[in-house]
mmCIF file of C-alpha atoms in Angstrom:
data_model
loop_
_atom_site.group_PDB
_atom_site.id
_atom_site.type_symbol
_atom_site.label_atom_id
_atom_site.label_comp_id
_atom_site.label_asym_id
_atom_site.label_seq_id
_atom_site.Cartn_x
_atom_site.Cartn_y
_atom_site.Cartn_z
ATOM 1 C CA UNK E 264 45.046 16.997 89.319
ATOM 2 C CA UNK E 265 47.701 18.341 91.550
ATOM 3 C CA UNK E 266 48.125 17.314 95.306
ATOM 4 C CA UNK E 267 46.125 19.762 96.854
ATOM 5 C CA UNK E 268 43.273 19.435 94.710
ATOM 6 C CA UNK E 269 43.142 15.969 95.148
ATOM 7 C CA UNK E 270 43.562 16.338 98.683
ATOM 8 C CA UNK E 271 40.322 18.775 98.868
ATOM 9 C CA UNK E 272 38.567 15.937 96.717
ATOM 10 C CA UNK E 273 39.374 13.573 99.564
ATOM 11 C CA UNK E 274 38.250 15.750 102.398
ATOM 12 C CA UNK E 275 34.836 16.695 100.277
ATOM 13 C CA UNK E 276 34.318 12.956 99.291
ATOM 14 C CA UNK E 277 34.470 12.067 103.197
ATOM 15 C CA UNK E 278 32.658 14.466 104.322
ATOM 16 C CA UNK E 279 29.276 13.778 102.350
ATOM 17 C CA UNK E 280 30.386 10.496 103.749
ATOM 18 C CA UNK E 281 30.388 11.019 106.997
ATOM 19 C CA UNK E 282 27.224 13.241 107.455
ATOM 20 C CA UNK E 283 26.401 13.158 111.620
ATOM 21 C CA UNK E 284 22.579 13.815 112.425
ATOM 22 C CA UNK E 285 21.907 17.125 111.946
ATOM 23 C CA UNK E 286 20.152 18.273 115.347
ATOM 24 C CA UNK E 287 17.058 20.674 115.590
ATOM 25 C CA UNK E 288 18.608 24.809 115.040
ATOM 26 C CA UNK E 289 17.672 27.098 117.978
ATOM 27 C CA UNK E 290 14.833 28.900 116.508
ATOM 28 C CA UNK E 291 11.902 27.448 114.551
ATOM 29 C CA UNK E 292 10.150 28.844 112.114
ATOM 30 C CA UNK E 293 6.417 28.527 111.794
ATOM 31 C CA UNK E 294 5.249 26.427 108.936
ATOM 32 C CA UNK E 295 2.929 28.418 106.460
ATOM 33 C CA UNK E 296 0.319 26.760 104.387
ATOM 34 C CA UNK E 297 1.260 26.312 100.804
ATOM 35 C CA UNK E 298 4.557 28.054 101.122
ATOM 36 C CA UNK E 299 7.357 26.995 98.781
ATOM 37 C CA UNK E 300 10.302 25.171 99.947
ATOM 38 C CA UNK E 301 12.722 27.627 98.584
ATOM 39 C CA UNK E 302 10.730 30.518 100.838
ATOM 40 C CA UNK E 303 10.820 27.955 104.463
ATOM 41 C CA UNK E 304 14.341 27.507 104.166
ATOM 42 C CA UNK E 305 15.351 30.764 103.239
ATOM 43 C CA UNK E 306 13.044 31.829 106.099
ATOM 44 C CA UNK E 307 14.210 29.313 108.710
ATOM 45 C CA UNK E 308 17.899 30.641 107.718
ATOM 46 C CA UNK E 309 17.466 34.527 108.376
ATOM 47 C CA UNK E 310 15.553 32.960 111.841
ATOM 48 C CA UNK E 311 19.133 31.571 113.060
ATOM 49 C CA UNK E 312 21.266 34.216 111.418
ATOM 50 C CA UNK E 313 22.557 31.485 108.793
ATOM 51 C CA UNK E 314 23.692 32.379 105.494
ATOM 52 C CA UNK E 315 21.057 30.141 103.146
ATOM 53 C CA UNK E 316 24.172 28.565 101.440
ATOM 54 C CA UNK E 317 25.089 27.310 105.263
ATOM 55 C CA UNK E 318 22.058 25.851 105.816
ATOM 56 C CA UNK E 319 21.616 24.031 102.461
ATOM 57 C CA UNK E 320 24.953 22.650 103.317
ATOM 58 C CA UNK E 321 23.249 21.055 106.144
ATOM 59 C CA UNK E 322 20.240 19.478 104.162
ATOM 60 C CA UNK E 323 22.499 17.840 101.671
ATOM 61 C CA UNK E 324 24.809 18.025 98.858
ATOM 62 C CA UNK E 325 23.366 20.525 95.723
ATOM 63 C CA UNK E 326 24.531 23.542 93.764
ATOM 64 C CA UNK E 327 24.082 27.309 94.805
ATOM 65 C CA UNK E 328 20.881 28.743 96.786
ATOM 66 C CA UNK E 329 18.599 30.800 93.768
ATOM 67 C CA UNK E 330 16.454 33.637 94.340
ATOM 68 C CA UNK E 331 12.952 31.817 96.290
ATOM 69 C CA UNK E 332 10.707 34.391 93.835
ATOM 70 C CA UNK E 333 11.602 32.590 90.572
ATOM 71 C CA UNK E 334 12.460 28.598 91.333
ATOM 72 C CA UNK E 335 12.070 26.291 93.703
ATOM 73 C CA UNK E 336 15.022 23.830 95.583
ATOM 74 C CA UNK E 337 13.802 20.127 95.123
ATOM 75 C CA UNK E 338 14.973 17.446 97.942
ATOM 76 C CA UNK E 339 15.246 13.753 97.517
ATOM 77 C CA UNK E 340 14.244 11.528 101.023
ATOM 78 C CA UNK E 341 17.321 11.713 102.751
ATOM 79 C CA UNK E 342 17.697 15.652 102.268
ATOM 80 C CA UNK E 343 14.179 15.846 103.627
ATOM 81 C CA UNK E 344 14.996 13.982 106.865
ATOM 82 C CA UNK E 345 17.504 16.413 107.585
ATOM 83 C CA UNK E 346 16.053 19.089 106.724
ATOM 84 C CA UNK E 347 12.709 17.834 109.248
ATOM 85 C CA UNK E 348 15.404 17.087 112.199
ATOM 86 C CA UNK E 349 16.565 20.743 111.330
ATOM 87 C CA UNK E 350 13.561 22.405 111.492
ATOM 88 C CA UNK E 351 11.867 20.588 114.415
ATOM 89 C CA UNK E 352 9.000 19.971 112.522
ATOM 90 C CA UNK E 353 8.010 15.979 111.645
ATOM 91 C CA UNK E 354 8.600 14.683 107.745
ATOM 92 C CA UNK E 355 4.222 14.350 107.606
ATOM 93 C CA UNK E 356 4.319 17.661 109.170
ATOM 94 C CA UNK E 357 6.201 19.392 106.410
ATOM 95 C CA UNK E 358 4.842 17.383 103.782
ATOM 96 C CA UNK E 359 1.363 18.371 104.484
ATOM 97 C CA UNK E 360 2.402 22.247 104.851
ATOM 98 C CA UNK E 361 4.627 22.364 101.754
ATOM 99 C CA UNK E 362 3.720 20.885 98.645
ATOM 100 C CA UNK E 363 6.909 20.647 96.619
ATOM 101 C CA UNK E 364 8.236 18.445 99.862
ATOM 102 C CA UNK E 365 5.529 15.495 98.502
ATOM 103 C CA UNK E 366 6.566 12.505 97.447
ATOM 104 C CA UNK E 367 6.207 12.917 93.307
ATOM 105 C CA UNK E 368 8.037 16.245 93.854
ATOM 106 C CA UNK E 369 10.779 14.567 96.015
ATOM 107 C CA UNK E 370 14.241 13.991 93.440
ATOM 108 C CA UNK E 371 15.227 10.188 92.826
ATOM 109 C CA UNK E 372 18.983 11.576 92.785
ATOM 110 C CA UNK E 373 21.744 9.432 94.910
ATOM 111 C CA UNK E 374 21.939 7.623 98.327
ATOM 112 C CA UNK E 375 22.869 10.626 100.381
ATOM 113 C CA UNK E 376 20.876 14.060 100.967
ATOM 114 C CA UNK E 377 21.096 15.914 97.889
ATOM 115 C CA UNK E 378 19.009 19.282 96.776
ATOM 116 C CA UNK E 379 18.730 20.473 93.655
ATOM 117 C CA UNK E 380 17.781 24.405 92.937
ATOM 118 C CA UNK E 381 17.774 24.698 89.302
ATOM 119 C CA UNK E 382 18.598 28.242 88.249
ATOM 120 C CA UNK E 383 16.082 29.061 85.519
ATOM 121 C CA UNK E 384 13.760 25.974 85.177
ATOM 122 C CA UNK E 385 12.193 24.368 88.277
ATOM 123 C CA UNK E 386 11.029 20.526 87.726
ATOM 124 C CA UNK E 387 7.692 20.606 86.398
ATOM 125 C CA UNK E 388 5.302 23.272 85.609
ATOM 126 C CA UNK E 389 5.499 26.075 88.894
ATOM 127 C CA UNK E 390 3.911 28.949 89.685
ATOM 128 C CA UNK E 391 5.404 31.205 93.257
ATOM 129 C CA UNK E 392 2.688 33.855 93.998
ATOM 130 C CA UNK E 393 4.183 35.992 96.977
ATOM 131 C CA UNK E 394 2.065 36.461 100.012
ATOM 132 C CA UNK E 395 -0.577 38.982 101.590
ATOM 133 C CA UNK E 396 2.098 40.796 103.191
ATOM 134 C CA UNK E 397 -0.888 42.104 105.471
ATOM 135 C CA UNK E 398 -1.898 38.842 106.301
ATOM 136 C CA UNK E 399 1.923 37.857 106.867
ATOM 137 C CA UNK E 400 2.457 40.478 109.101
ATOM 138 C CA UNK E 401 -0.892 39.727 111.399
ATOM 139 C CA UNK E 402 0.672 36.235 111.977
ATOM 140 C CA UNK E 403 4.196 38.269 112.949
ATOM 141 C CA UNK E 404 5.541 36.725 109.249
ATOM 142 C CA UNK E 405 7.872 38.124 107.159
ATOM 143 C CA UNK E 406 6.370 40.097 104.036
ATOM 144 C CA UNK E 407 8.507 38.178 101.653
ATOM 145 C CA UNK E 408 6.685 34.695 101.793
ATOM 146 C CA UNK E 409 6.091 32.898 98.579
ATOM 147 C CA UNK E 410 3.754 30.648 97.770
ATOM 148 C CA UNK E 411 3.129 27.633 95.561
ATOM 149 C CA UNK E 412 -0.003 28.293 93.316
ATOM 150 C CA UNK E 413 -1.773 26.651 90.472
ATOM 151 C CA UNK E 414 -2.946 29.729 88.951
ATOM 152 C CA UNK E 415 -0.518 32.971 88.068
ATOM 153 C CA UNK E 416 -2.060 34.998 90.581
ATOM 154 C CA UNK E 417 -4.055 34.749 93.926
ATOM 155 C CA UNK E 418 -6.715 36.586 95.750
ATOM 156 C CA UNK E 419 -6.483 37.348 99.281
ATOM 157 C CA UNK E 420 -10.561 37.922 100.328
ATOM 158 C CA UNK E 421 -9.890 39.092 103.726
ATOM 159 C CA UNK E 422 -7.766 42.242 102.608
ATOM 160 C CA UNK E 423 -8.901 42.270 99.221
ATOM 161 C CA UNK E 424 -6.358 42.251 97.163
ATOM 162 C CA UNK E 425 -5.114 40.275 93.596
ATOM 163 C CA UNK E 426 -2.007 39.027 94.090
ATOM 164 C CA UNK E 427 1.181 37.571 91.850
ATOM 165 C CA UNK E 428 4.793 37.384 91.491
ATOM 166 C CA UNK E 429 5.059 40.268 88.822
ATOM 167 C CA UNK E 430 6.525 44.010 89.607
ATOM 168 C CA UNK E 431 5.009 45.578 86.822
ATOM 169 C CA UNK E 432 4.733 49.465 87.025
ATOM 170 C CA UNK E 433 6.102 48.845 90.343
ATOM 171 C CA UNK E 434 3.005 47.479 91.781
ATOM 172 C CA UNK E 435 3.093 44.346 93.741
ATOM 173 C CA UNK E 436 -0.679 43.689 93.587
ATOM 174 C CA UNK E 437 -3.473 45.099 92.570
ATOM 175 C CA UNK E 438 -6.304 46.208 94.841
ATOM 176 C CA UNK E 439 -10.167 44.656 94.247
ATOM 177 C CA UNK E 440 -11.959 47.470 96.956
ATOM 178 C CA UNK E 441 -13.754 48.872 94.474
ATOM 179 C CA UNK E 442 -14.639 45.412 92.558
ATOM 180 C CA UNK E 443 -16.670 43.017 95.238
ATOM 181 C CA UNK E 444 -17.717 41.019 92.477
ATOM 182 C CA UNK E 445 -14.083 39.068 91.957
ATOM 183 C CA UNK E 446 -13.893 38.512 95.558
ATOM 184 C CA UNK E 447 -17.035 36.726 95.554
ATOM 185 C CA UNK E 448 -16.055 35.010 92.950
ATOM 186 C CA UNK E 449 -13.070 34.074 94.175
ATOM 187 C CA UNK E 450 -15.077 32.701 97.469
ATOM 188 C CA UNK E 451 -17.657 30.487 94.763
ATOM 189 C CA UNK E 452 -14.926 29.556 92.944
ATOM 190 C CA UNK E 453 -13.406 27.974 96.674
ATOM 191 C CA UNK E 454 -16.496 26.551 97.649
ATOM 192 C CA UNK E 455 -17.175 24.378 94.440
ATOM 193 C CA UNK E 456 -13.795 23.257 94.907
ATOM 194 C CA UNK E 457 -14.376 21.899 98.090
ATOM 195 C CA UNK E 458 -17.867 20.789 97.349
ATOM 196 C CA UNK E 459 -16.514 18.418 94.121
ATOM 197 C CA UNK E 460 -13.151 18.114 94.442
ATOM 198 C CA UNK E 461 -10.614 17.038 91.407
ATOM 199 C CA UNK E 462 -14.199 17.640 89.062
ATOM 200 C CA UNK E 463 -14.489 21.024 90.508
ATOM 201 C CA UNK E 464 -11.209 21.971 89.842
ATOM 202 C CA UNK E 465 -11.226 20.343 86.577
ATOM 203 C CA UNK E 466 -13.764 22.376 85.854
ATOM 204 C CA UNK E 467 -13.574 25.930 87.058
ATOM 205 C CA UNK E 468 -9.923 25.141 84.646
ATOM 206 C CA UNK E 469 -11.959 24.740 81.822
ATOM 207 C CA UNK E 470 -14.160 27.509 82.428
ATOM 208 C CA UNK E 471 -11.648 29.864 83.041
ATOM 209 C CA UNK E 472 -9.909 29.244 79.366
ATOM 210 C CA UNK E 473 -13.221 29.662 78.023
ATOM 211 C CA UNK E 474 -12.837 33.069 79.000
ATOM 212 C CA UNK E 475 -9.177 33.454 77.466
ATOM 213 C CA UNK E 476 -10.969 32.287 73.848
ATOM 214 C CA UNK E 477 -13.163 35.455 74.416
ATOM 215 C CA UNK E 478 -10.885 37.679 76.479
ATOM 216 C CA UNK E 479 -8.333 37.005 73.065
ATOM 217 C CA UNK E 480 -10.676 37.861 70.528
ATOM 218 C CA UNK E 481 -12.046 41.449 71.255
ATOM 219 C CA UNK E 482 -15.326 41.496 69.588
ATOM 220 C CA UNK E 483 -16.206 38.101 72.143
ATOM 221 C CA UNK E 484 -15.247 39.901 74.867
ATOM 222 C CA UNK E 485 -17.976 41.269 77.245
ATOM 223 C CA UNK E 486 -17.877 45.038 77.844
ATOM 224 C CA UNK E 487 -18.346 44.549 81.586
ATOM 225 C CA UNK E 488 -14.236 42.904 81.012
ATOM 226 C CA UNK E 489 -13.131 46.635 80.174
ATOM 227 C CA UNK E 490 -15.580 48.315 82.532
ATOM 228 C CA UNK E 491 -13.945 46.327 85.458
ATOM 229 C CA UNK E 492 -10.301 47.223 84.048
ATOM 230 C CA UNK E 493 -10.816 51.012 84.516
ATOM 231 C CA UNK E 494 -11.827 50.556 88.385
ATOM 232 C CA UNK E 495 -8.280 49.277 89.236
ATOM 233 C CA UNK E 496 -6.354 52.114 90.383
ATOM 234 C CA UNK E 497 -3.220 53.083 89.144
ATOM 235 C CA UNK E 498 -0.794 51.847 87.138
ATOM 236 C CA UNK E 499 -1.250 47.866 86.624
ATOM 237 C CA UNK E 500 1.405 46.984 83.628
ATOM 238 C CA UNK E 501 0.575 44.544 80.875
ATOM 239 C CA UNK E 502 -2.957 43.670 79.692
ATOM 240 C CA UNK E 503 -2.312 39.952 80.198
ATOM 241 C CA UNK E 504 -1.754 40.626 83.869
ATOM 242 C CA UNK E 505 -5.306 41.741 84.919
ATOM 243 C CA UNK E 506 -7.125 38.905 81.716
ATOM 244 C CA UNK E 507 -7.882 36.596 84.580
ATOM 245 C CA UNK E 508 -8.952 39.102 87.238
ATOM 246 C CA UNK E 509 -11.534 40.728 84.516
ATOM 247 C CA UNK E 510 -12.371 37.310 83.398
ATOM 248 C CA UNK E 511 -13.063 35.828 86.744
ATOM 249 C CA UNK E 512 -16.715 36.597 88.034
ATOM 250 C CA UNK E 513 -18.150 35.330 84.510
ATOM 251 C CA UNK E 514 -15.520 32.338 84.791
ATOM 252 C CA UNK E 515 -16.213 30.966 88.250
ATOM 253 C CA UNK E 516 -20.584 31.339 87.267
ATOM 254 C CA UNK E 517 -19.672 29.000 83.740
ATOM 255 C CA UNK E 518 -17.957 26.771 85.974
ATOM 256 C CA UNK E 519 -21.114 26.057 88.064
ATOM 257 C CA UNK E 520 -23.063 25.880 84.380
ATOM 258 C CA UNK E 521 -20.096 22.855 83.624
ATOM 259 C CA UNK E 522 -20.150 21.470 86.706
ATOM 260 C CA UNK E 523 -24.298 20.594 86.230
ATOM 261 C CA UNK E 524 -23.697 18.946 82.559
ATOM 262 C CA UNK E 525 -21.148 16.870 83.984
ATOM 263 C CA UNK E 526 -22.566 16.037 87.213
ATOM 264 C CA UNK E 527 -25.508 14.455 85.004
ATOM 265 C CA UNK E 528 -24.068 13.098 82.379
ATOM 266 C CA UNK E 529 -21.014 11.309 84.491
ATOM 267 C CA UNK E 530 -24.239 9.539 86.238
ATOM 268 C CA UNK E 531 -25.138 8.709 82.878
ATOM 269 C CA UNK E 532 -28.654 10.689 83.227
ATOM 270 C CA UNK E 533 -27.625 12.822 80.346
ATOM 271 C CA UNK E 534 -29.725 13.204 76.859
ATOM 272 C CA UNK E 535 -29.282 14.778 73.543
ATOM 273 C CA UNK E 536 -32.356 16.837 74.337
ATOM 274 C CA UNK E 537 -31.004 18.248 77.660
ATOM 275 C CA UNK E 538 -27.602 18.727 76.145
ATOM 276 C CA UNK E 539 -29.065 20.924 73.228
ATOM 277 C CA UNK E 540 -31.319 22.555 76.188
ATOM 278 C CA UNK E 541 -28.214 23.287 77.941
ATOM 279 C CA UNK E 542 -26.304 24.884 75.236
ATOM 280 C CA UNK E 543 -29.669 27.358 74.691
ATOM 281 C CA UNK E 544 -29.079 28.721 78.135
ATOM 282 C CA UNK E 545 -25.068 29.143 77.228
ATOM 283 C CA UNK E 546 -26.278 30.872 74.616
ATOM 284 C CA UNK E 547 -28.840 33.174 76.576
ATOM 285 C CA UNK E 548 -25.988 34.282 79.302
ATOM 286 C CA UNK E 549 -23.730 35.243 76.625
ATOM 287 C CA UNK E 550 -26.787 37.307 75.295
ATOM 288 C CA UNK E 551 -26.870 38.884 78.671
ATOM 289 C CA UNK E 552 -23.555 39.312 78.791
ATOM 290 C CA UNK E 553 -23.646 41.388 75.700
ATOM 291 C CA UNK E 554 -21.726 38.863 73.798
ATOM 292 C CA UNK E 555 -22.308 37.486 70.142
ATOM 293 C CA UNK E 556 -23.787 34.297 71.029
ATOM 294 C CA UNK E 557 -23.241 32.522 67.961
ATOM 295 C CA UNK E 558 -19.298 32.915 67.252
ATOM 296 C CA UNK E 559 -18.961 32.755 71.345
ATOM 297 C CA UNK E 560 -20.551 29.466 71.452
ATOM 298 C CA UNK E 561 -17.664 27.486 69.483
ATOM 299 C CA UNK E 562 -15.544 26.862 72.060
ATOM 300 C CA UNK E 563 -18.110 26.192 73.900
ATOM 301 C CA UNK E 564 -19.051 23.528 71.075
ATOM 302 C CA UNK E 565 -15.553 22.368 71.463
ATOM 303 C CA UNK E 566 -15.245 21.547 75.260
ATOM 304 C CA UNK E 567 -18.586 19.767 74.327
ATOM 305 C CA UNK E 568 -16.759 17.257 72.084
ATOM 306 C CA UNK E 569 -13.899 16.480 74.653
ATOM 307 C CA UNK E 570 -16.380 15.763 77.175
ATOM 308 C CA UNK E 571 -19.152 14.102 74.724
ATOM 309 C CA UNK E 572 -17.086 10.278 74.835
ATOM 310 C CA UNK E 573 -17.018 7.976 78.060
ATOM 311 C CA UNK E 574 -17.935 10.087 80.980
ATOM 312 C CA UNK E 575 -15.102 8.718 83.458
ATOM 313 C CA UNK E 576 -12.397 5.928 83.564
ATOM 314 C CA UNK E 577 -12.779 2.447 83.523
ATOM 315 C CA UNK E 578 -13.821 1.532 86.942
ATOM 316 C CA UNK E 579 -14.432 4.761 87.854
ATOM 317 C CA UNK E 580 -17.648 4.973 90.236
ATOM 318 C CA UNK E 581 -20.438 7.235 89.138
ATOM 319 C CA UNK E 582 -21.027 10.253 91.310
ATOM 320 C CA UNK E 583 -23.581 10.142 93.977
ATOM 321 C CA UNK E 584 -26.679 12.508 93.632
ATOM 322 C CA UNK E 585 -27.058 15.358 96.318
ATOM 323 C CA UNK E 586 -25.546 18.659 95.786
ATOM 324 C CA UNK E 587 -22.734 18.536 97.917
ATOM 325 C CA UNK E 588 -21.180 15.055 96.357
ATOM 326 C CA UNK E 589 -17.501 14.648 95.226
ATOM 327 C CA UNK E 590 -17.439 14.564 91.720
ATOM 328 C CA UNK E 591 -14.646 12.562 90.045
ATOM 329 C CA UNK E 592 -12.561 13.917 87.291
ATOM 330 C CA UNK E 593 -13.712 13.341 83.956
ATOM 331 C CA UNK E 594 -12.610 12.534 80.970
ATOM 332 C CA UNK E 595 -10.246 13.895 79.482
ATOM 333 C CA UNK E 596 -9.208 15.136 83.134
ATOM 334 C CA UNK E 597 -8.777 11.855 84.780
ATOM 335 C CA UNK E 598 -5.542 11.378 87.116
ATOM 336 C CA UNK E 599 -4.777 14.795 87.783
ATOM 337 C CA UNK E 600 -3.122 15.594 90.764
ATOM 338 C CA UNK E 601 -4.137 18.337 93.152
ATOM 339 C CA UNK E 602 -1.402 20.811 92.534
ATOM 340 C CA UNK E 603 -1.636 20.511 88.593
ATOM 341 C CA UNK E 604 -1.696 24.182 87.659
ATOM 342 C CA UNK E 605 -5.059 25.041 85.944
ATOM 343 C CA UNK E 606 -3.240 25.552 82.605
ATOM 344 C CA UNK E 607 -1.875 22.448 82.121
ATOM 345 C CA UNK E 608 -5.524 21.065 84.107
ATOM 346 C CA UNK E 609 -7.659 22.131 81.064
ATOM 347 C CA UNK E 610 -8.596 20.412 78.156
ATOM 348 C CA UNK E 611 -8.630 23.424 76.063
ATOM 349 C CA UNK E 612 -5.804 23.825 73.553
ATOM 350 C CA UNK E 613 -5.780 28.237 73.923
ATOM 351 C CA UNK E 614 -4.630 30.707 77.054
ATOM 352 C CA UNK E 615 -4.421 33.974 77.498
ATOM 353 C CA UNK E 616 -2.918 36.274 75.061
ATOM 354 C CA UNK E 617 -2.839 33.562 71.777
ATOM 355 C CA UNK E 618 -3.348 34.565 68.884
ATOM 356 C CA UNK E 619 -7.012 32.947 66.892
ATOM 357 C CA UNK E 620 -6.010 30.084 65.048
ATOM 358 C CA UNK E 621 -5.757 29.814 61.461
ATOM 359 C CA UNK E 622 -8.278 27.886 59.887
ATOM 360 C CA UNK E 623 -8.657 24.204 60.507
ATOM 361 C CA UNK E 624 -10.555 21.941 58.495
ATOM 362 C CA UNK E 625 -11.032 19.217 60.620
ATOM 363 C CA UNK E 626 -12.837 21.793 63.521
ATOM 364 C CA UNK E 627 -15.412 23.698 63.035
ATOM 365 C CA UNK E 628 -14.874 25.970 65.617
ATOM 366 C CA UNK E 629 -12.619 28.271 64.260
ATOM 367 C CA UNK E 630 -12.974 31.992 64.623
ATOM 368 C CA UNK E 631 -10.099 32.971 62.784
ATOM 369 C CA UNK E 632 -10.934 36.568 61.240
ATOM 370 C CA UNK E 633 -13.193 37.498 63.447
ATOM 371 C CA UNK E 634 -11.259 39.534 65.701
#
């Protein structure tokens, strides 16, 4: 190394060092619910006229800033102190408001402040859904606001509208005026989340790959699914881009159909008689749905046997009767955390756009050949 260089290395080395309290910047931007990290900062940059490479400089010690629609920037404790005396907003504050800033998202990485904003991977599984931009620009928000999501898409109900972080056929999102039904779906889909909780969730996950199975295999799939693809207008781009949006009014209804096997049988008020009873009615609403009950009904079989063994976790208290009671995740769910992202929530092995299986001996359930 020659002089200079080493010199540089000195004057780098003392100043992570020497770090000084950061104090608050001039302007202060807003905190948004959900929002990634990588959108705030990038946000709270163009808000003070910083370059975002200034103001990560600031935070802590990391690599280069990466575009905030396809990773994330990940902080370890002392990188989100500074960046809370930067923003004026309290640690809790900004922990509540943005979820990658929680603490088994925060990096374990060094004494100092130090980011990390991986370039093509983010740590963990992560979906960034971009914002209503007519909802962002309401709140006087910029139109560029991403979001951290545990599905692939989102649904704004106020301006209805399905939303995701794909450009496909130039479209930014899709418009649901002329299908109600998804919104209100969308809405009972929100409401048995907040009525169960981490079951709920569980759940509507489960019910929702149940669809993929059928969505996958054409001759499963109910012809209201195509009916509702030809009242999107205009150009939409791949097939698996609108799956869940066809998929979800008949996904968020089987949800509520799980949700009242497991409520029972997690209280242990379950029978063989009720759960062959409760298969029959499975059965008839794929009948109404215009669906061949009896090939449609093995997955169904399947989700069956994961949640046929011990109903919840040692320990685990039984849910209280009354409709509007938290219900625990079960087994095979148990210690999920809130922002798991629904594919990685389920317990099914399939998602959208795989191929049947080849035949398995040890399951019964396969439909391979039937497409």
């Amino acid at each position: 190394m020659d002089r200079a260089s080493a010199g540089r290395g000195r004057k780098a080395g003392t100043r992570r060092r020497s770090r000084r309290p950061p104090s608050p910047l001039p302007r202060q931007a807003r905190l948004i619910g959900g929002e990634s990290t990588g959108s705030f900062v990038t946000r709270l940059a163009a808000l003070n006229s910083l370059p975002v490479e200034d103001l990560m400089d600031r935070v802590g010690d990391g690599g280069r800033p990466m575009p905030v629609q396809s990773t994330e920037v990940y902080l370890n404790p002392p990188a989100l102190q500074r960046l809370a005396a930067l923003s004026g907003h309290g640690v809790d504050l900004l922990q509540r408001a943005l979820p990658h800033l929680r603490s088994h998202h925060l990096l374990e990485d060094g004494q100092g402040p130090v980011w990390r904003w991986p370039q093509w991977r983010p740590k963990g599984p992560l979906f960034l859904v971009r914002a209503c931009d007519l909802c962002a620009q309401a709140r006087r928000r910029p139109s560029e606001v991403y979001l951290v999501s545990v599905t692939r898409w989102r649904v704004c109900a106020r301006h209805h509208r399905w939303l995701d972080n794909l450009r496909e056929a130039g479209t930014t999102w899709l418009s649901l005026a002329g299908l109600p039904e998804v919104v209100h779906a969308h809405r009972q889909r929100l409401m048995l989340e907040r009525r169960l909780g981490a079951g709920g969730r569980a759940l509507f996950a489960d019910a929702l790959h149940l669809a993929a199975f059928w969505w996958n295999i054409p001759s499963l799939s109910p012809p209201v699914w195509a009916a509702r693809r030809k009242m999107i207008p205009g150009p939409v781009g791949g097939d698996l881009r609108i799956a869940p949006l066809v998929c979800y009014p008949e996904a968020a209804h089987l949800a509520h159909l799980l949700a009242r096997r497991e409520r029972r049988r997690m209280r242990g008020t379950w029978s063989v008689t009720a759960d062959r009873d409760w298969l029959e009615q499975i059965g008839g609403l794929l009948e109404d749905w215009n669906v061949p009950a009896l090939p449609a009904l093995l997955p169904v079989d399947l989700w069956m046997q994961h949640h046929s063994s011990r109903p919840l976790a040692a320990g685990e208290p039984r849910p209280a009767q009354g409709r509007w009671r938290r219900l625990p995740a079960p087994l095979p769910h148990s210690g999920v955390l809130a922002d798991t992202h629904l594919e990685e929530l389920t317990c099914l092995p399939w998602r959208f756009g795989d191929e049947p299986r080849l035949p398995d001996a040890t399951q019964v359930w396969s439909v391979a050949g039937q497409a």
